[in-house]
Amino acid sequence: MSLFNTKELTIGYRQKSGNKILQKNLALTINSGEIVSLMGQNGVGKTTFIKTISGLLEPLSGDVFYNGTSLQKISNQDLSKKLSLVLTEKPFSFNMSVLELVALGRHPYSNWIGILSNEDKEVIEWAITETNTNYLADQKLYQLSDGQLQKVMIARALAQQTDLIFLDEPAAHLDLHNKIEVMMLLRKIAKQGKSILISTHDMQISTQLSDKLWLFNFNEPTRIGAPEDLILDGSLEQTLYLKDYGYDMIHGVVNIPQTGLEISVIGPEKEKFWTEQALKRNEFQVKNGASLSIVIKQGKFLLNDEEFSTITSLLGALKNT
Amino acid sequence: MIQQQFESSRKKWSSILIIAILLTIATFIINVSLGSVSIPLDLVLKHFIGLTIDNESWALILSNFRLPKALTAILVGSALGISGLQMQTLFRNALAGPYILGISSGAGLGVAIAIFLGFYVGGFLELSGIGRSWLLVCAAGVGSFLILIVISLAAIRLKDSVTLLIIGLMFGAATGAIVSILQFFSQAENIQAYVIWSFGSLGSLSWSELIVFIPIILIGLLASLLLSKHLNALLLGENYASSLGLNLKRTRILIILNTSILAGTVTAFCGPIAFFGVALPHVARMLFNTTNHLLLSPLVIFMGAFLMLVFDTIAQLPGFEATLPINAVTALFGAPFVIFILLKKKNLNYSYQS
């Protein structure tokens, strides 16, 4: 039995003029310890899906199952012990301290007046330690950076002690360092046997972190598979419309059309790579054996016997020729 | 380390709470001893512990006037403070207060109809003191109860809280308009009677009214402590609150019922006392900066009691015959105090940010 699955699930919005269907006949499964990434363009229904399967929105038809039990038969209280959320919306009270925020994760377990037991406090301490946010515990939320806020929101979800965690765009607004930290944190959590569903636009999260991808398309069935399979059969490119803009899946770069002068670059690998990058960005054609050549020696760029110390000055001279 | 933080925050909280309780007791005794006649403190204490004091008129003043008034002040202060706190959290708005949903407008309309129509039916002015005050209490109670029912029905239908807020404001505007029309066609005596009611008064409750007033407010205060856990979850926003197992609609209706009963009862018996309920939660947060309602609510209750006693002591102008309207005193002395603290803190970070 899977931890989570959907059966003939149709999601969307009810409107007076008829229902607006975003995705239909979804049959999706998450097993224990899996990281699943949900991808698709804006407006394809990712957030609606997360809200529907977490009971915040009604499905148009079909059903959602947790451990084989229909969502309709699970009370809000019981669901809060099976599933925790990290949404894109921020808590509205920023005067809360991190400790108070994480403590709210114990809401489903604490007694009727909300006094925390020693066990609750131990779980809170564990969640904070697990996310390496101990040093933030007595800070107020308004003092945190976006990356820190994301980590303490994950700590709150951990404190809820659920087998499933759904995250809606956990890497949005984060810099590379924080994104990688959040990714490694999610990996660590999954290794402890928790299952994670991430709705994301981020290539690194979807291809390097996930065990499975779900690709939502407009008016087409959802594609499911290992990230690599979906890249090789072209599904990912098709879903995200990457081909139209010359996106190179292997290197993760956009190919800009090159129509300018033909130039060749000779030199050590790192400098050569970035010089070529700068040339491509400025629409020059990089070609081995072209008559015009740039030679890189000891960090200096040689063009027609003229020496340049930076790529900026090199580009300046090239544009004038 | 986390355990230590829980421990130290609990210690700080208990010491603030104990200070608030001690201040309330001290102010209570001072409040009772002062007035148009000053009664020595030792005699006041003697009277309260059941010893007879020689001066019979003082004993009479203490038990029939001063004691009911001080008890009223305590309950009014805590009730308004706690309703303000709940409304600020429910509506995510630092400017919300007990009357934001139109409770006082409903009560005002009830009172206006009773006074103005009572005049035409005849005999309002002839009613004796007790009958007249019960009539006003009932009229205000019915008015605020009707508003409460309409708002609750709206809360069952509507999905978000902010729309409710706008409906509350609309009710305020509409009832205000009806009151204006009634005033326009009324005699000067009636308008004066209405204006005096709208000043608010803590001293008009006798023991026969307190027997009704005290239990309702105490039950409301207890209920608000029980709602603390749900209010805390609401601080995360409604989607998160729901994912924490909260039944949003039920919680919202319980909070509205609780606030309306507290604020409605206060308004019915004492008139609309504005400002206090908006400002008090902020003062409590300045003293103990937390968002945890389980800690904040007891502080608000005792600080409300303490501050309302202070305002009442000022209002009764020790040594004079006259009493200032409590509504004016709370705003006159409260507003500069809040401004002072805000300027000292330089920003509003202690409260709400969205």
XYZ file of C-alpha atoms in Angstrom:
675
model
C 0.000 0.000 0.000
C 1.375 3.375 -0.957
C 1.649 6.284 1.454
C -0.296 8.538 -0.870
C -2.177 8.048 -4.116
C -4.870 9.686 -6.212
C -7.562 7.936 -8.212
C -9.216 9.538 -11.241
C -8.647 12.876 -9.561
C -9.811 15.955 -11.434
C -8.774 19.335 -10.068
C -9.771 22.895 -10.885
C -12.237 25.553 -9.853
C -15.997 25.562 -9.630
C -17.476 28.517 -11.465
C -21.020 29.533 -12.194
C -20.424 29.220 -15.930
C -19.168 25.639 -15.535
C -16.130 24.101 -13.930
C -12.674 25.148 -14.993
C -10.714 21.899 -15.193
C -6.944 22.202 -14.742
C -5.924 18.539 -14.645
C -8.040 15.423 -15.021
C -7.812 11.687 -14.338
C -4.706 12.001 -12.213
C -3.381 8.648 -10.982
C -0.309 9.502 -8.937
C 1.489 7.599 -6.189
C 4.098 8.446 -3.569
C 5.918 5.688 -1.721
C 7.714 5.844 1.577
C 11.053 7.700 1.491
C 10.526 9.086 -2.012
C 11.187 12.626 -3.191
C 8.796 13.578 -5.978
C 8.991 16.818 -7.946
C 5.953 18.285 -9.608
C 6.758 20.486 -12.594
C 4.803 22.400 -15.182
C 4.310 25.894 -16.473
C 2.628 28.648 -14.499
C -1.133 28.173 -14.416
C -1.065 24.454 -15.102
C -2.472 23.656 -11.670
C 0.476 22.775 -9.422
C -0.608 24.852 -6.444
C -4.248 23.873 -6.986
C -3.106 20.239 -6.906
C -1.201 20.712 -3.624
C -4.187 22.501 -2.074
C -6.612 19.850 -3.308
C -4.665 16.872 -2.011
C -4.131 18.593 1.323
C -7.853 19.196 1.744
C -7.775 22.981 1.357
C -9.766 22.772 -1.902
C -12.462 20.316 -2.982
C -11.604 18.017 -5.896
C -13.924 18.353 -8.897
C -14.142 14.561 -9.024
C -12.135 11.510 -8.045
C -10.443 10.889 -4.743
C -7.224 11.217 -2.767
C -5.977 8.423 -0.494
C -3.581 8.470 2.444
C -2.427 4.959 3.418
C -5.414 3.694 1.459
C -7.974 5.808 3.365
C -10.023 8.306 1.394
C -9.316 11.956 2.222
C -13.045 12.514 2.697
C -13.033 10.051 5.582
C -10.025 11.639 7.288
C -10.798 14.440 9.735
C -8.800 17.659 9.577
C -7.266 16.722 12.914
C -6.112 13.283 11.688
C -4.823 14.673 8.390
C -2.640 17.124 10.294
C -0.808 14.109 11.762
C -0.229 12.557 8.320
C 0.671 15.579 6.222
C 2.470 18.861 6.801
C 2.755 21.782 4.395
C 5.304 24.421 3.487
C 3.407 26.879 1.304
C 4.527 29.938 -0.629
C 2.434 32.186 1.586
C 4.143 33.630 4.631
C 2.761 33.624 8.155
C 0.952 36.901 8.677
C 2.318 37.644 12.101
C 6.008 38.410 11.740
C 6.318 39.288 15.379
C 6.426 35.587 16.186
C 9.718 34.117 17.372
C 11.198 31.136 15.554
C 10.623 29.014 18.639
C 6.944 30.001 18.733
C 6.636 29.220 15.021
C 8.145 25.757 15.324
C 6.069 25.138 18.457
C 2.928 25.701 16.361
C 3.857 22.479 14.566
C 2.845 20.675 17.774
C -0.690 22.043 17.506
C -2.236 18.669 16.519
C -0.635 16.945 19.510
C -0.744 19.459 22.364
C -3.617 19.305 24.877
C -6.895 21.210 24.592
C -5.522 24.465 25.962
C -2.236 24.241 24.064
C 0.296 23.660 26.844
C 3.363 21.846 25.489
C 4.367 18.578 27.146
C 8.015 17.630 27.639
C 7.711 15.315 24.655
C 6.441 18.229 22.541
C 9.440 20.297 23.624
C 11.814 17.479 22.710
C 10.309 17.221 19.228
C 10.615 20.998 18.786
C 14.263 20.841 19.805
C 14.824 17.947 17.373
C 13.165 19.816 14.487
C 15.254 22.926 15.127
C 18.475 20.928 15.427
C 17.703 18.915 12.302
C 17.350 22.100 10.230
C 20.443 23.720 11.800
C 18.433 26.682 12.981
C 19.343 26.581 16.685
C 21.084 29.935 16.399
C 17.807 31.494 15.181
C 15.538 30.125 17.916
C 14.963 33.384 19.803
C 14.863 35.632 16.710
C 11.657 37.181 15.474
C 10.485 36.222 11.989
C 10.923 39.785 10.699
C 14.633 39.502 11.456
C 15.138 36.485 9.177
C 16.332 36.352 5.580
C 14.243 34.500 2.994
C 16.526 31.479 3.228
C 16.350 31.356 7.020
C 12.569 31.752 6.919
C 12.278 28.822 4.509
C 14.374 26.647 6.824
C 12.342 27.471 9.929
C 9.125 26.852 7.996
C 10.527 23.402 7.181
C 11.400 22.974 10.870
C 7.776 23.751 11.717
C 6.608 21.104 9.252
C 9.060 18.604 10.779
C 7.725 19.326 14.263
C 4.345 18.179 12.986
C 5.888 14.663 12.729
C 4.136 13.581 9.569
C 5.173 10.894 7.081
C 4.467 13.237 4.187
C 5.659 16.798 3.612
C 4.418 18.879 0.683
C 6.440 21.929 -0.295
C 5.260 24.551 -2.754
C 8.260 26.123 -4.511
C 10.704 25.813 -1.619
C 13.552 27.332 -3.659
C 11.773 30.433 -4.934
C 13.532 33.657 -3.816
C 16.522 31.687 -2.517
C 20.114 32.250 -3.579
C 22.237 29.319 -4.709
C 23.800 28.720 -1.307
C 20.469 28.619 0.497
C 18.868 26.563 -2.259
C 21.553 23.906 -1.952
C 21.220 23.957 1.826
C 17.460 23.413 1.559
C 18.027 20.638 -1.001
C 20.484 18.811 1.242
C 18.101 19.238 4.167
C 15.232 17.690 2.171
C 17.493 14.792 1.148
C 18.379 14.160 4.787
C 14.699 14.193 5.761
C 13.786 11.752 2.963
C 16.546 9.390 4.062
C 14.842 9.136 7.443
C 11.865 7.578 5.675
C 9.670 10.638 5.142
C 8.163 11.228 1.716
C 8.425 14.639 0.116
C 6.444 16.229 -2.690
C 7.918 19.417 -4.126
C 6.227 21.684 -6.600
C 9.068 23.489 -8.335
C 10.420 25.279 -11.395
C 13.989 24.552 -10.379
C 16.005 22.227 -12.639
C 18.509 21.276 -9.951
C 15.828 20.272 -7.488
C 13.892 18.296 -10.070
C 16.785 16.518 -11.735
C 19.366 16.079 -8.988
C 17.238 15.687 -5.887
C 14.081 13.866 -6.990
C 13.475 10.152 -7.400
C 10.466 10.781 -9.577
C 9.037 13.583 -11.680
C 5.402 14.411 -12.358
C 5.014 16.702 -15.360
C 1.734 18.594 -15.640
C 0.796 19.684 -19.174
C -2.016 21.774 -20.584
C -4.707 19.489 -22.109
C -2.406 16.470 -22.086
C -1.969 13.577 -19.681
C 0.573 13.902 -16.878
C 3.959 12.302 -17.557
C 5.542 10.269 -14.798
C 9.012 8.806 -14.516
C 12.583 9.113 -13.303
C 13.954 12.571 -14.196
C 16.568 11.108 -16.536
C 13.994 9.056 -18.487
C 11.831 12.105 -18.978
C 14.800 14.148 -20.158
C 15.927 11.484 -22.634
C 12.493 11.018 -24.195
C 12.054 14.774 -24.510
C 9.057 15.045 -22.150
C 10.684 17.586 -19.862
C 11.656 19.891 -22.708
C 8.185 19.609 -24.182
C 6.432 20.273 -20.863
C 8.480 23.347 -20.093
C 8.739 24.535 -23.741
C 12.484 24.767 -23.438
C 13.303 23.875 -27.054
C 11.756 27.037 -28.459
C 14.468 29.116 -26.805
C 17.402 26.846 -27.571
C 17.810 25.552 -24.034
C 20.647 23.052 -23.755
C 19.476 20.420 -21.222
C 22.905 18.899 -20.689
C 24.756 22.085 -19.858
C 21.783 23.949 -18.508
C 22.451 26.975 -20.751
C 20.405 28.954 -23.229
C 21.819 29.024 -26.775
C 21.684 32.540 -28.133
C 21.662 32.724 -31.984
C 25.141 33.653 -33.229
C 25.491 35.772 -36.340
C 28.596 37.900 -35.741
C 32.303 37.484 -36.574
C 33.930 34.044 -36.464
C 36.484 33.839 -33.654
C 38.533 31.002 -32.219
C 39.770 30.854 -28.629
C 42.971 29.132 -27.504
C 44.009 28.788 -23.865
C 43.492 26.941 -20.558
C 40.074 25.245 -20.121
C 38.505 27.529 -17.518
C 39.485 30.816 -19.151
C 38.606 29.421 -22.608
C 35.119 28.387 -21.399
C 34.253 31.788 -19.956
C 35.766 33.741 -22.855
C 33.650 31.697 -25.264
C 30.639 32.291 -23.027
C 31.225 36.057 -23.234
C 31.593 35.877 -27.029
C 28.382 33.848 -27.442
C 26.503 36.242 -25.242
C 27.534 39.001 -27.639
C 26.458 36.951 -30.673
C 29.975 36.234 -32.001
C 30.462 32.808 -33.624
C 32.953 30.637 -31.771
C 34.734 28.397 -34.289
C 37.944 26.419 -34.063
C 40.444 27.494 -36.725
C 38.767 30.835 -37.475
C 41.167 33.423 -38.851
C 40.510 35.834 -35.991
C 41.796 34.262 -32.774
C 42.128 35.079 -29.124
C 45.045 33.538 -27.250
C 44.943 33.412 -23.460
C 48.312 33.379 -21.691
C 48.933 33.925 -17.971
C 45.558 35.535 -17.507
C 46.074 37.987 -20.397
C 43.963 38.005 -23.539
C 45.863 38.485 -26.838
C 43.949 39.689 -29.899
C 45.924 40.697 -33.048
C 49.055 41.223 -30.872
C 47.119 43.583 -28.663
C 46.994 42.630 -24.954
C 43.906 42.920 -22.743
C 43.770 42.218 -19.020
C 39.979 41.789 -18.715
C 37.181 40.317 -20.818
C 35.407 43.678 -20.613
C 38.209 45.491 -22.415
C 38.543 42.591 -24.881
C 34.841 42.793 -25.749
C 35.109 46.559 -26.096
C 37.895 46.207 -28.696
C 36.014 43.439 -30.559
C 32.852 45.475 -30.856
C 34.817 48.283 -32.505
C 36.300 46.050 -35.225
C 19.230 25.048 25.052
C 15.662 25.211 23.710
C 14.404 23.924 27.069
C 16.240 26.771 28.810
C 14.606 29.302 26.517
C 11.162 27.900 27.318
C 12.054 28.041 31.011
C 13.394 31.620 31.034
C 10.475 32.930 29.002
C 8.047 31.235 31.402
C 9.817 32.828 34.379
C 9.686 36.314 32.874
C 6.025 35.831 32.004
C 5.054 34.712 35.511
C 6.813 37.645 37.112
C 5.011 40.129 34.823
C 1.702 38.402 35.520
C 2.267 38.500 39.288
C 3.118 42.206 39.118
C -0.058 42.850 37.094
C -2.154 40.953 39.656
C -0.581 42.801 42.594
C -1.085 46.153 40.844
C -4.724 45.264 40.212
C -5.298 44.471 43.894
C -3.546 47.641 45.069
C -5.412 49.860 42.594
C -8.660 48.162 43.553
C -8.220 49.174 47.202
C -7.137 52.713 46.319
C -9.999 53.054 43.834
C -12.535 52.032 46.455
C -11.155 54.416 49.067
C -11.194 57.480 46.819
C -14.184 59.444 45.552
C -16.334 62.367 46.578
C -15.601 61.248 50.150
C -12.211 59.735 50.925
C -12.316 56.714 53.172
C -9.093 55.779 55.018
C -7.369 52.705 53.579
C -7.294 50.789 56.872
C -11.053 51.122 57.219
C -11.535 49.916 53.626
C -9.423 46.839 54.363
C -11.305 46.260 57.621
C -14.624 46.434 55.787
C -13.514 43.918 53.164
C -12.343 41.327 55.632
C -15.766 41.452 57.245
C -15.138 43.652 60.285
C -17.786 46.284 61.026
C -16.618 49.868 60.768
C -18.038 52.595 62.993
C -19.080 54.964 60.235
C -22.281 53.429 58.860
C -22.609 55.720 55.862
C -19.069 54.825 54.804
C -19.925 51.136 55.035
C -22.998 51.807 52.909
C -21.001 53.757 50.316
C -18.397 50.991 50.171
C -20.741 48.063 49.668
C -23.462 49.691 47.567
C -21.528 52.100 45.361
C -17.759 51.789 45.414
C -17.505 47.996 45.390
C -19.949 47.440 42.489
C -18.232 50.176 40.493
C -14.727 48.766 41.068
C -15.866 45.248 40.168
C -17.498 46.607 37.016
C -14.287 48.422 36.089
C -12.246 45.234 36.494
C -14.569 43.138 34.351
C -15.068 45.819 31.703
C -11.307 46.329 31.360
C -10.530 42.651 30.960
C -13.496 41.958 28.677
C -12.705 44.806 26.287
C -8.997 43.976 26.238
C -9.501 40.329 25.460
C -12.099 41.026 22.755
C -9.728 43.500 21.146
C -6.925 40.941 21.161
C -9.117 38.289 19.544
C -10.396 40.638 16.844
C -6.856 41.821 16.023
C -5.732 38.240 15.485
C -8.855 37.115 13.620
C -8.772 40.079 11.254
C -4.960 40.350 11.043
C -5.296 44.017 11.744
C -3.562 46.051 14.419
C -6.410 48.575 14.391
C -9.197 46.080 15.055
C -11.034 46.255 18.360
C -14.068 44.825 20.167
C -16.458 47.028 18.206
C -15.061 46.343 14.746
C -17.977 44.093 13.800
C -20.551 46.718 14.628
C -21.540 45.471 18.079
C -21.604 48.952 19.587
C -23.554 50.324 16.613
C -26.174 47.627 17.135
C -26.364 48.440 20.826
C -26.527 52.150 20.042
C -29.404 51.603 17.654
C -31.275 49.552 20.245
C -30.817 52.266 22.847
C -31.762 55.014 20.406
C -34.982 53.245 19.465
C -35.807 52.643 23.136
C -35.210 56.276 24.072
C -36.736 57.991 21.052
C -39.691 55.708 20.455
C -40.147 55.231 24.194
C -40.870 58.940 24.294
C -43.690 58.682 21.766
C -45.197 55.584 23.343
C -45.015 57.663 26.439
C -43.447 57.643 29.788
C -39.749 56.943 29.127
C -38.737 59.957 31.125
C -41.147 59.035 33.870
C -39.633 55.604 34.393
C -37.789 55.338 37.660
C -34.012 54.834 37.746
C -33.920 51.036 37.975
C -36.637 50.391 35.399
C -35.026 52.855 33.042
C -31.565 51.334 33.309
C -32.901 47.808 32.733
C -34.799 49.082 29.693
C -31.576 50.496 28.266
C -29.665 47.316 29.088
C -32.264 45.202 27.311
C -32.438 47.514 24.296
C -28.649 47.564 23.907
C -28.477 43.813 24.480
C -31.108 43.078 21.844
C -29.410 45.461 19.393
C -25.969 43.898 19.761
C -27.446 40.393 19.751
C -29.160 41.031 16.411
C -25.892 42.269 14.911
C -24.169 39.207 16.345
C -26.662 36.877 14.649
C -26.326 38.595 11.285
C -22.518 38.576 11.482
C -22.495 34.898 12.475
C -24.739 34.017 9.534
C -22.365 35.921 7.277
C -19.421 34.066 8.843
C -21.036 30.726 7.994
C -21.520 31.796 4.368
C -18.240 33.604 3.763
C -14.839 32.088 3.248
C -12.542 34.849 4.394
C -12.453 37.042 7.449
C -11.665 40.369 5.851
C -15.004 40.446 4.018
C -16.669 40.070 7.406
C -14.812 43.129 8.578
C -16.239 45.173 5.727
C -19.743 43.882 6.482
C -19.233 44.969 10.101
C -18.216 48.447 8.961
C -21.283 48.653 6.696
C -23.513 47.791 9.640
C -21.877 50.559 11.640
C -22.587 53.056 8.870
C -26.181 51.934 8.355
C -27.121 51.877 12.047
C -25.388 55.226 12.527
C -27.599 56.644 9.792
C -30.777 55.349 11.445
C -29.686 56.832 14.773
C -29.104 60.195 13.053
C -32.588 60.124 11.547
C -34.098 59.279 14.927
C -32.151 62.120 16.524
C -33.260 64.525 13.825
C -36.911 64.000 14.745
C -36.356 63.984 18.513
C -36.700 66.310 21.442
C -33.655 67.778 23.139
C -34.184 65.732 26.336
C -34.074 62.490 24.404
C -30.974 63.458 22.513
C -29.323 64.325 25.794
C -30.329 60.975 27.279
C -28.818 59.199 24.263
C -25.612 61.226 24.356
C -25.181 60.509 28.061
C -25.575 56.793 27.379
C -22.934 57.026 24.640
C -20.439 58.558 27.108
C -20.264 55.249 28.909
C -20.469 54.774 32.636
C -19.035 52.267 35.064
C -21.002 53.463 38.069
C -24.531 52.701 36.977
C -24.542 49.014 37.888
C -26.227 47.978 41.111
C -25.905 44.543 42.691
C -29.090 43.380 40.954
C -27.445 44.045 37.598
C -24.058 42.710 38.670
C -25.649 39.327 39.398
C -26.260 39.054 35.658
C -23.143 40.920 34.518
C -20.460 39.079 36.513
C -21.230 35.479 35.436
C -21.564 36.349 31.733
C -18.225 38.164 31.665
C -16.449 35.478 33.711
C -17.670 32.740 31.365
C -16.570 34.848 28.377
C -13.094 35.365 29.867
C -12.725 31.654 30.560
C -13.833 30.833 27.014
C -11.261 33.216 25.594
C -8.487 31.383 27.461
C -9.735 28.152 25.894
C -9.666 29.748 22.427
C -5.977 30.714 22.805
C -4.684 27.587 21.087
C -6.840 28.177 18.019
C -5.926 31.857 17.863
C -2.254 30.870 17.844
C -2.778 28.644 14.815
C -4.577 31.475 13.015
C -1.379 33.552 13.265
C 0.077 31.444 10.449
C -2.731 32.342 8.055
C -5.822 30.324 7.275
C -4.288 27.674 4.997
C -1.607 26.742 7.505
C -4.127 26.831 10.351
C -6.312 24.388 8.465
C -3.332 22.121 7.797
C -2.687 22.087 11.550
C -6.079 20.463 12.029
C -8.111 23.586 12.772
C -11.758 23.747 11.738
C -11.660 27.275 10.343
C -15.356 28.048 10.185
C -16.124 26.706 13.638
C -13.162 28.552 15.128
C -14.131 31.811 13.447
C -17.711 31.579 14.679
C -16.600 30.690 18.221
C -14.270 33.691 18.298
C -16.977 36.025 16.980
C -19.512 34.671 19.488
C -17.059 35.030 22.344
C -16.059 38.591 21.465
C -19.596 39.682 20.743
C -20.941 38.343 24.005
C -18.156 40.061 25.968
C -18.298 43.371 24.111
C -22.086 43.248 23.753
C -22.615 42.694 27.476
C -20.210 45.481 28.383
C -21.932 47.854 25.977
C -25.386 46.895 27.195
C -24.554 47.631 30.811
C -21.951 50.387 30.577
C -22.377 51.982 27.163
C -19.846 51.960 24.348
C -16.354 52.348 25.782
C -14.198 52.877 22.728
C -10.405 52.978 22.342
C -9.584 50.784 25.332
C -10.004 47.477 23.529
C -7.866 48.572 20.586
C -4.970 49.917 22.654
C -4.708 47.398 25.467
C -3.437 44.388 23.449
C -0.618 46.585 22.133
C 0.356 47.675 25.622
C 0.433 44.024 26.720
C 2.625 43.084 23.750
C 5.014 45.927 24.559
C 5.519 44.555 28.052
C 5.864 40.922 27.066
C 6.656 40.550 23.409
C 4.984 37.321 22.403
C 2.367 36.174 19.936
C 1.352 33.207 22.069
C -2.245 33.888 23.115
C -2.021 31.456 25.989
C 0.521 33.796 27.591
C -0.904 37.033 26.212
C -4.536 36.508 27.291
C -3.962 36.388 31.091
C -1.719 39.448 30.807
C -4.381 41.321 28.841
C -7.053 40.330 31.383
C -5.124 41.626 34.397
C -3.661 44.673 32.703
C -7.125 45.545 31.444
C -8.485 45.290 34.961
C -5.627 47.373 36.375
C -5.788 50.123 33.749
C -9.576 50.422 33.829
C -9.388 50.839 37.626
C -6.791 53.581 37.138
C -8.964 55.360 34.571
C -11.987 55.044 36.825
C -10.042 56.521 39.737
C -9.155 59.485 37.545
C -12.740 59.783 36.245
C -14.303 60.016 39.677
C -12.169 63.100 40.423
C -11.205 62.464 44.070
C -12.561 65.198 46.288
C -15.166 66.483 43.813
C -18.861 65.737 43.449
C -18.751 65.295 39.671
C -17.606 62.267 37.620
C -16.077 62.524 34.172
C -17.418 60.221 31.423
C -15.240 57.084 31.362
C -15.143 57.068 27.560
C -13.446 60.461 27.539
C -10.976 59.572 30.289
C -9.736 56.341 28.675
C -9.007 58.119 25.398
C -7.676 61.323 26.976
C -5.110 59.570 29.155
C -4.675 56.415 27.103
C -3.908 57.930 23.714
C -0.879 60.018 24.782
C 0.473 56.984 26.639
C 0.251 54.769 23.562
C 1.768 57.485 21.362
C 4.631 57.848 23.834
C 5.392 54.131 23.782
C 5.145 53.971 19.993
C 7.563 56.853 19.571
C 9.936 55.257 22.036
C 9.814 51.937 20.185
C 10.101 53.775 16.843
C 8.263 51.146 14.828
C 5.340 48.781 14.793
C 7.364 45.610 14.486
C 6.051 44.380 17.783
C 2.620 43.910 16.306
C 1.540 42.832 12.859
C 3.248 42.794 9.533
C 1.912 41.288 6.419
